Every structure is written in structure tokens, then in C-alpha cells.
PDB file of C-alpha atoms in Angstrom:
ATOM      1  CA  UNK A   7       0.191  -0.062  -0.390  1.00 65.00           C
ATOM      2  CA  UNK A   8       0.934   3.550  -0.636  1.00 74.00           C
ATOM      3  CA  UNK A   9       1.791   5.594   2.796  1.00 64.00           C
ATOM      4  CA  UNK A  10      -1.587   7.736   1.793  1.00 67.00           C
ATOM      5  CA  UNK A  11      -3.469   4.214   1.619  1.00 75.00           C
ATOM      6  CA  UNK A  12      -1.770   2.951   4.947  1.00 70.00           C
ATOM      7  CA  UNK A  13      -2.987   6.211   6.721  1.00 67.00           C
ATOM      8  CA  UNK A  14      -6.616   6.311   5.357  1.00 73.00           C
ATOM      9  CA  UNK A  15      -6.533   2.646   7.176  1.00 80.00           C
ATOM     10  CA  UNK A  16      -5.548   4.519  10.515  1.00 80.00           C
ATOM     11  CA  UNK A  17      -8.540   6.574  10.075  1.00 85.00           C
ATOM     12  CA  UNK A  18     -11.319   4.267  11.324  1.00 86.00           C
ATOM     13  CA  UNK A  19      -9.659   3.100  14.627  1.00 90.00           C
ATOM     14  CA  UNK A  20      -9.305   7.241  15.547  1.00 92.00           C
ATOM     15  CA  UNK A  21     -13.123   7.587  14.586  1.00 90.00           C
ATOM     16  CA  UNK A  22     -14.267   5.705  16.913  1.00 91.00           C
ATOM     17  CA  UNK A  23     -11.658   7.022  19.660  1.00 94.00           C
ATOM     18  CA  UNK A  24     -13.121  10.208  18.818  1.00 95.00           C
ATOM     19  CA  UNK A  25     -16.643   9.216  19.947  1.00 92.00           C
ATOM     20  CA  UNK A  26     -15.750   9.208  23.590  1.00 94.00           C
ATOM     21  CA  UNK A  27     -14.556  12.447  22.957  1.00 95.00           C
ATOM     22  CA  UNK A  28     -16.458  15.318  24.789  1.00 96.00           C
ATOM     23  CA  UNK A  29     -16.389  18.104  22.442  1.00 96.00           C
ATOM     24  CA  UNK A  30     -17.508  20.644  25.290  1.00 94.00           C
ATOM     25  CA  UNK A  31     -14.943  20.315  27.644  1.00 94.00           C
ATOM     26  CA  UNK A  32     -12.256  19.897  25.212  1.00 95.00           C
ATOM     27  CA  UNK A  33     -12.881  22.894  22.709  1.00 96.00           C
ATOM     28  CA  UNK A  34     -10.289  25.427  25.691  1.00 95.00           C
ATOM     29  CA  UNK A  35      -8.166  22.495  25.702  1.00 96.00           C
ATOM     30  CA  UNK A  36      -7.564  22.132  21.869  1.00 97.00           C
ATOM     31  CA  UNK A  37      -7.625  25.858  21.292  1.00 96.00           C
ATOM     32  CA  UNK A  38     -10.695  25.303  18.622  1.00 96.00           C
ATOM     33  CA  UNK A  39     -14.476  26.633  19.245  1.00 96.00           C
ATOM     34  CA  UNK A  40     -17.471  24.815  18.788  1.00 95.00           C
ATOM     35  CA  UNK A  41     -20.361  24.728  16.059  1.00 90.00           C
ATOM     36  CA  UNK A  42     -23.224  23.196  17.134  1.00 90.00           C
ATOM     37  CA  UNK A  43     -22.271  20.199  18.390  1.00 91.00           C
ATOM     38  CA  UNK A  44     -19.024  19.977  16.495  1.00 95.00           C
ATOM     39  CA  UNK A  45     -15.818  21.208  16.874  1.00 96.00           C
ATOM     40  CA  UNK A  46     -14.633  24.167  14.491  1.00 96.00           C
ATOM     41  CA  UNK A  47     -10.736  24.077  14.173  1.00 95.00           C
ATOM     42  CA  UNK A  48      -8.604  26.470  12.653  1.00 93.00           C
ATOM     43  CA  UNK A  49      -5.856  25.140  10.560  1.00 90.00           C
ATOM     44  CA  UNK A  50      -3.477  26.795   8.280  1.00 86.00           C
ATOM     45  CA  UNK A  51      -6.071  29.444   7.902  1.00 87.00           C
ATOM     46  CA  UNK A  52      -8.663  27.100   7.274  1.00 88.00           C
ATOM     47  CA  UNK A  53     -11.622  26.552   9.190  1.00 91.00           C
ATOM     48  CA  UNK A  54     -11.994  22.687   9.607  1.00 93.00           C
ATOM     49  CA  UNK A  55     -15.473  21.210  11.872  1.00 94.00           C
ATOM     50  CA  UNK A  56     -15.225  17.493  13.010  1.00 96.00           C
ATOM     51  CA  UNK A  57     -18.771  15.739  14.140  1.00 95.00           C
ATOM     52  CA  UNK A  58     -18.842  13.432  17.031  1.00 93.00           C
ATOM     53  CA  UNK A  59     -18.152  10.392  14.638  1.00 92.00           C
ATOM     54  CA  UNK A  60     -14.886  11.599  13.253  1.00 91.00           C
ATOM     55  CA  UNK A  61     -15.795  12.860  10.273  1.00 91.00           C
ATOM     56  CA  UNK A  62     -14.137  15.808   8.956  1.00 90.00           C
ATOM     57  CA  UNK A  63     -15.599  18.973   6.949  1.00 88.00           C
ATOM     58  CA  UNK A  64     -13.726  21.803   5.351  1.00 83.00           C
ATOM     59  CA  UNK A  65     -14.413  24.261   2.322  1.00 75.00           C
ATOM     60  CA  UNK A  66     -10.548  23.074   1.491  1.00 71.00           C
ATOM     61  CA  UNK A  67      -9.642  19.730   0.052  1.00 66.00           C
ATOM     62  CA  UNK A  68      -9.119  17.096   2.412  1.00 68.00           C
ATOM     63  CA  UNK A  69      -5.382  15.881   2.560  1.00 74.00           C
ATOM     64  CA  UNK A  70      -5.129  12.841   4.708  1.00 79.00           C
ATOM     65  CA  UNK A  71      -1.530  13.948   5.905  1.00 81.00           C
ATOM     66  CA  UNK A  72      -3.625  16.474   8.007  1.00 85.00           C
ATOM     67  CA  UNK A  73      -6.821  15.074   8.596  1.00 88.00           C
ATOM     68  CA  UNK A  74      -5.191  12.152  10.856  1.00 90.00           C
ATOM     69  CA  UNK A  75      -2.850  14.513  12.820  1.00 93.00           C
ATOM     70  CA  UNK A  76      -5.924  16.473  13.305  1.00 94.00           C
ATOM     71  CA  UNK A  77      -7.644  13.892  14.642  1.00 95.00           C
ATOM     72  CA  UNK A  78      -4.721  12.762  16.581  1.00 95.00           C
ATOM     73  CA  UNK A  79      -4.810  16.306  17.852  1.00 97.00           C
ATOM     74  CA  UNK A  80      -8.670  16.124  19.246  1.00 97.00           C
ATOM     75  CA  UNK A  81      -7.763  12.695  21.187  1.00 96.00           C
ATOM     76  CA  UNK A  82      -4.199  13.457  22.062  1.00 93.00           C
ATOM     77  CA  UNK A  83      -3.625  16.610  22.768  1.00 95.00           C
ATOM     78  CA  UNK A  84      -2.248  17.931  25.983  1.00 96.00           C
ATOM     79  CA  UNK A  85      -3.653  21.267  25.932  1.00 96.00           C
ATOM     80  CA  UNK A  86      -0.334  22.964  26.629  1.00 97.00           C
ATOM     81  CA  UNK A  87      -0.379  26.423  25.581  1.00 97.00           C
ATOM     82  CA  UNK A  88       3.062  27.387  23.267  1.00 96.00           C
ATOM     83  CA  UNK A  89       5.481  29.085  25.229  1.00 96.00           C
ATOM     84  CA  UNK A  90       7.488  30.727  22.438  1.00 92.00           C
ATOM     85  CA  UNK A  91      10.680  29.079  23.307  1.00 93.00           C
ATOM     86  CA  UNK A  92      11.781  27.275  19.420  1.00 93.00           C
ATOM     87  CA  UNK A  93      13.518  24.059  19.433  1.00 93.00           C
ATOM     88  CA  UNK A  94      14.595  21.948  16.321  1.00 93.00           C
ATOM     89  CA  UNK A  95      12.611  18.033  15.711  1.00 94.00           C
ATOM     90  CA  UNK A  96      15.270  16.280  17.358  1.00 91.00           C
ATOM     91  CA  UNK A  97      14.661  17.795  20.858  1.00 92.00           C
ATOM     92  CA  UNK A  98      11.144  16.503  20.683  1.00 91.00           C
ATOM     93  CA  UNK A  99      12.071  12.858  20.265  1.00 78.00           C
ATOM     94  CA  UNK A 100      14.918  10.646  22.085  1.00 74.00           C
ATOM     95  CA  UNK A 101      13.894   8.240  18.559  1.00 72.00           C
ATOM     96  CA  UNK A 102      16.572   9.046  16.039  1.00 71.00           C
ATOM     97  CA  UNK A 103      14.629   7.325  13.105  1.00 78.00           C
ATOM     98  CA  UNK A 104      12.137  10.038  13.197  1.00 83.00           C
ATOM     99  CA  UNK A 105      14.802  12.531  12.955  1.00 86.00           C
ATOM    100  CA  UNK A 106      16.890  11.328  10.030  1.00 87.00           C
ATOM    101  CA  UNK A 107      13.414  10.822   8.590  1.00 88.00           C
ATOM    102  CA  UNK A 108      12.394  14.452   9.074  1.00 93.00           C
ATOM    103  CA  UNK A 109      15.865  15.586   7.419  1.00 91.00           C
ATOM    104  CA  UNK A 110      15.790  13.473   4.559  1.00 93.00           C
ATOM    105  CA  UNK A 111      12.245  13.852   3.530  1.00 93.00           C
ATOM    106  CA  UNK A 112      11.351  17.225   4.928  1.00 95.00           C
ATOM    107  CA  UNK A 113      13.737  19.642   5.385  1.00 95.00           C
ATOM    108  CA  UNK A 114      15.998  18.669   2.466  1.00 95.00           C
ATOM    109  CA  UNK A 115      13.311  18.829  -0.158  1.00 95.00           C
ATOM    110  CA  UNK A 116      11.722  22.104   1.382  1.00 95.00           C
ATOM    111  CA  UNK A 117      15.186  23.487   0.971  1.00 95.00           C
ATOM    112  CA  UNK A 118      15.274  22.527  -2.981  1.00 94.00           C
ATOM    113  CA  UNK A 119      11.762  23.757  -3.114  1.00 93.00           C
ATOM    114  CA  UNK A 120      12.834  27.245  -1.700  1.00 92.00           C
ATOM    115  CA  UNK A 121      15.917  27.268  -3.555  1.00 92.00           C
ATOM    116  CA  UNK A 122      13.790  26.870  -6.965  1.00 90.00           C
ATOM    117  CA  UNK A 123      10.615  29.158  -5.690  1.00 89.00           C
ATOM    118  CA  UNK A 124      11.869  31.836  -3.212  1.00 82.00           C
ATOM    119  CA  UNK A 125       8.685  33.667  -3.839  1.00 83.00           C
ATOM    120  CA  UNK A 126       6.869  30.556  -1.909  1.00 87.00           C
ATOM    121  CA  UNK A 127       7.669  32.170   1.250  1.00 85.00           C
ATOM    122  CA  UNK A 128       5.111  35.043   0.505  1.00 82.00           C
ATOM    123  CA  UNK A 129       2.694  32.602  -0.843  1.00 86.00           C
ATOM    124  CA  UNK A 130       2.839  30.260   2.731  1.00 87.00           C
ATOM    125  CA  UNK A 131       2.083  33.877   4.024  1.00 86.00           C
ATOM    126  CA  UNK A 132      -0.811  34.419   1.844  1.00 85.00           C
ATOM    127  CA  UNK A 133      -2.886  31.006   1.522  1.00 87.00           C
ATOM    128  CA  UNK A 134      -1.754  29.567   5.107  1.00 88.00           C
ATOM    129  CA  UNK A 135      -2.128  32.898   6.865  1.00 89.00           C
ATOM    130  CA  UNK A 136       1.518  32.435   8.019  1.00 91.00           C
ATOM    131  CA  UNK A 137       3.361  35.197   9.768  1.00 90.00           C
ATOM    132  CA  UNK A 138       6.240  36.560  10.006  1.00 88.00           C
ATOM    133  CA  UNK A 139       8.600  37.197  12.503  1.00 85.00           C
ATOM    134  CA  UNK A 140      11.387  38.855  14.090  1.00 79.00           C
ATOM    135  CA  UNK A 141      14.559  37.188  12.325  1.00 61.00           C
ATOM    136  CA  UNK A 142      15.590  33.745  14.250  1.00 63.00           C
ATOM    137  CA  UNK A 143      18.778  31.938  13.613  1.00 69.00           C
ATOM    138  CA  UNK A 144      20.694  34.301  11.580  1.00 77.00           C
ATOM    139  CA  UNK A 145      18.107  33.556   8.634  1.00 85.00           C
ATOM    140  CA  UNK A 146      16.692  36.359   6.425  1.00 87.00           C
ATOM    141  CA  UNK A 147      13.010  35.253   6.549  1.00 88.00           C
ATOM    142  CA  UNK A 148      11.460  33.735  10.032  1.00 90.00           C
ATOM    143  CA  UNK A 149       8.155  32.459   8.870  1.00 92.00           C
ATOM    144  CA  UNK A 150       5.477  30.941  11.707  1.00 94.00           C
ATOM    145  CA  UNK A 151       2.631  28.656  10.411  1.00 94.00           C
ATOM    146  CA  UNK A 152       0.113  27.244  12.509  1.00 95.00           C
ATOM    147  CA  UNK A 153      -1.253  24.083  10.925  1.00 93.00           C
ATOM    148  CA  UNK A 154      -2.816  23.218  14.175  1.00 96.00           C
ATOM    149  CA  UNK A 155      -3.626  25.868  17.052  1.00 96.00           C
ATOM    150  CA  UNK A 156      -1.040  24.687  19.882  1.00 97.00           C
ATOM    151  CA  UNK A 157       1.366  23.297  17.263  1.00 97.00           C
ATOM    152  CA  UNK A 158       2.701  26.035  15.575  1.00 95.00           C
ATOM    153  CA  UNK A 159       6.285  25.292  13.133  1.00 96.00           C
ATOM    154  CA  UNK A 160       8.746  28.459  12.548  1.00 95.00           C
ATOM    155  CA  UNK A 161      10.709  27.826   9.271  1.00 93.00           C
ATOM    156  CA  UNK A 162      13.958  29.977   9.018  1.00 92.00           C
ATOM    157  CA  UNK A 163      15.622  30.144   5.577  1.00 92.00           C
ATOM    158  CA  UNK A 164      18.645  31.905   4.362  1.00 91.00           C
ATOM    159  CA  UNK A 165      18.418  32.476   0.706  1.00 89.00           C
ATOM    160  CA  UNK A 166      20.632  30.892  -1.547  1.00 84.00           C
ATOM    161  CA  UNK A 167      23.585  33.567  -3.313  1.00 85.00           C
ATOM    162  CA  UNK A 168      26.583  33.188  -5.609  1.00 83.00           C
ATOM    163  CA  UNK A 169      29.050  33.194  -2.645  1.00 85.00           C
ATOM    164  CA  UNK A 170      27.265  31.023   0.108  1.00 87.00           C
ATOM    165  CA  UNK A 171      24.979  28.128  -0.228  1.00 92.00           C
ATOM    166  CA  UNK A 172      21.063  28.230   1.263  1.00 92.00           C
ATOM    167  CA  UNK A 173      19.926  27.154   4.477  1.00 93.00           C
ATOM    168  CA  UNK A 174      17.070  26.053   6.276  1.00 93.00           C
ATOM    169  CA  UNK A 175      16.333  25.247   9.825  1.00 93.00           C
ATOM    170  CA  UNK A 176      12.670  24.066  11.095  1.00 95.00           C
ATOM    171  CA  UNK A 177      11.662  25.036  14.797  1.00 95.00           C
ATOM    172  CA  UNK A 178       8.569  23.519  16.804  1.00 96.00           C
ATOM    173  CA  UNK A 179       7.510  24.942  20.328  1.00 96.00           C
ATOM    174  CA  UNK A 180       8.901  22.970  23.117  1.00 96.00           C
ATOM    175  CA  UNK A 181       5.187  22.037  23.936  1.00 96.00           C
ATOM    176  CA  UNK A 182       5.003  20.540  20.374  1.00 96.00           C
ATOM    177  CA  UNK A 183       5.223  16.912  21.616  1.00 94.00           C
ATOM    178  CA  UNK A 184       3.133  17.131  24.069  1.00 95.00           C
ATOM    179  CA  UNK A 185      -0.171  18.224  22.013  1.00 97.00           C
ATOM    180  CA  UNK A 186       0.715  16.012  19.119  1.00 96.00           C
ATOM    181  CA  UNK A 187       2.427  12.624  19.432  1.00 93.00           C
ATOM    182  CA  UNK A 188       6.172  12.637  17.240  1.00 93.00           C
ATOM    183  CA  UNK A 189       4.764  10.408  14.925  1.00 90.00           C
ATOM    184  CA  UNK A 190       1.634  13.090  13.765  1.00 93.00           C
ATOM    185  CA  UNK A 191       4.129  16.020  13.892  1.00 95.00           C
ATOM    186  CA  UNK A 192       6.279  14.323  11.237  1.00 93.00           C
ATOM    187  CA  UNK A 193       3.025  13.296   9.021  1.00 89.00           C
ATOM    188  CA  UNK A 194       1.596  16.607   9.479  1.00 92.00           C
ATOM    189  CA  UNK A 195       5.311  17.944   8.068  1.00 94.00           C
ATOM    190  CA  UNK A 196       5.060  15.776   5.152  1.00 91.00           C
ATOM    191  CA  UNK A 197       0.965  16.859   4.422  1.00 89.00           C
ATOM    192  CA  UNK A 198       2.764  20.857   4.515  1.00 91.00           C
ATOM    193  CA  UNK A 199       5.219  19.766   1.581  1.00 93.00           C
ATOM    194  CA  UNK A 200       2.421  18.221  -0.194  1.00 89.00           C
ATOM    195  CA  UNK A 201       1.123  21.454  -0.427  1.00 88.00           C
ATOM    196  CA  UNK A 202       3.805  23.600  -1.024  1.00 91.00           C
ATOM    197  CA  UNK A 203       4.783  21.106  -3.864  1.00 90.00           C
ATOM    198  CA  UNK A 204       1.484  22.098  -5.052  1.00 87.00           C
ATOM    199  CA  UNK A 205       1.976  25.715  -5.054  1.00 86.00           C
ATOM    200  CA  UNK A 206       5.067  25.566  -6.325  1.00 86.00           C
ATOM    201  CA  UNK A 207       3.591  23.390  -9.669  1.00 84.00           C
ATOM    202  CA  UNK A 208       0.990  26.735 -10.238  1.00 73.00           C
ATOM    203  CA  UNK A 209       4.097  29.340  -9.944  1.00 58.00           C
ATOM    204  CA  UNK A 210       3.935  29.465 -13.861  1.00 48.00           C
ATOM    205  CA  UNK A 211       0.250  30.517 -13.134  1.00 52.00           C
ATOM    206  CA  UNK A 212      -0.857  31.981 -10.262  1.00 47.00           C
ATOM    207  CA  UNK A 213      -1.026  30.421  -6.893  1.00 43.00           C
ATOM    208  CA  UNK A 214      -2.916  32.947  -5.576  1.00 47.00           C
ATOM    209  CA  UNK A 215      -5.666  32.055  -8.185  1.00 47.00           C
ATOM    210  CA  UNK A 216      -8.637  30.709  -5.003  1.00 45.00           C
ATOM    211  CA  UNK A 217      -7.697  27.258  -6.074  1.00 42.00           C
ATOM    212  CA  UNK A 218      -7.697  25.339  -2.315  1.00 50.00           C
ATOM    213  CA  UNK A 219      -4.173  23.057  -2.185  1.00 53.00           C
ATOM    214  CA  UNK A 220      -5.265  21.921   1.349  1.00 52.00           C
TER     215      UNK A 220
END
């Protein structure tokens, strides 16, 4: 099976667990709201509604790489508010296999995308409600994204020049591992990469044409 097919198989047991979550008591914990009897969660600047059976509704395309971490966030999230202290992925887990996956399958491909499409950062701000923040770690650009309300991601990128190679660093709030399990954080990032690639493919046209990539 492909990775997406495997992820879809994971959704069924997650939906059963969702049915045991008290939405009215969980909304504050998750940084979410209530829409009738449904949970309303802001994800990358878009509204996602989840019912008691684990069905996810949104005006956006439902990317399984995002939906699975979203359900896990509802079930497992401790609700710790971000502290503003940014740490690299390797500090969230002692399992080195995840660190290797993250670097090889997310950071390196993202760096190549940004090298090829420097304007991609601007599109992240426009499409995903990203927030430029004060430069961190000697980068040209520091951009905070909120794929989930209490799991922010900081992307720091130094542009490619004639003399210097580009550089990218990705950070998470130190509380991220308490609000989302490490494998879901990894999969969430892979979902972001899928979306970023879709945006890059539209650069010959206009990535801001209203077409959803999430």
C-alpha cells in the first residue's frame, strides 16, 4: 500500500476514539470552538469542522496527511499553551529514526523547493495565514505557520547567493510533543510539503487564484 492508503486505514480507529471525546470540555484545551455539537478548529488559516463520528468537513480539499494528525490532536493533545521557546525536531523525540526521516524527507526537499521558488514564502503567508516573525537564528526569513492551534512551526530560511549555499532550519514550540505525538508531527510536516509542492507547480500561473491546496 502507498503511504496515503496506510494513513486512510488508520482513520477508522481514530474515528471510533473521537466518539468518546467530550467536545464541550475539549474546545478550550485544543484552542478550538464549538459549532453546534461539532468542533471547529483553525488549521493553516482554514476552518475545519469535526463531528462526533470523526467526520471532517471543510471548504478545502481534505488532505489525509493533515486529517490524521488533526484527529490525533483532538484525542491526545494535552492542551499546553505554546511558550514561545523554539526547539529543533530532534529535541522532541529521542527516537533517532524520526530525526533522520524528518531531515531527509522534509527539511531537504523543502530547502530545494525554496531554492527553486523563492517566492514560495510569500505564498505561504498568503495561502496559509503565515506570520513573518523577527529573524531567528541568522536567517533571512523567519515564518511561523499554525497547522494546528497549539502546534506552531517556525521555518527559518537563508537565501541562496552566488557565494553561499542556502540554509533552512525548522523549529517547533517546546510544547509540541505534548500536544501531538511525534509521528503525527512528522506526518503533519509531510502534509505541508505536499501542499507546498502543489503551490510550486502553479508558479507558472498564479498560486493565489483561489484554488485550494489543502
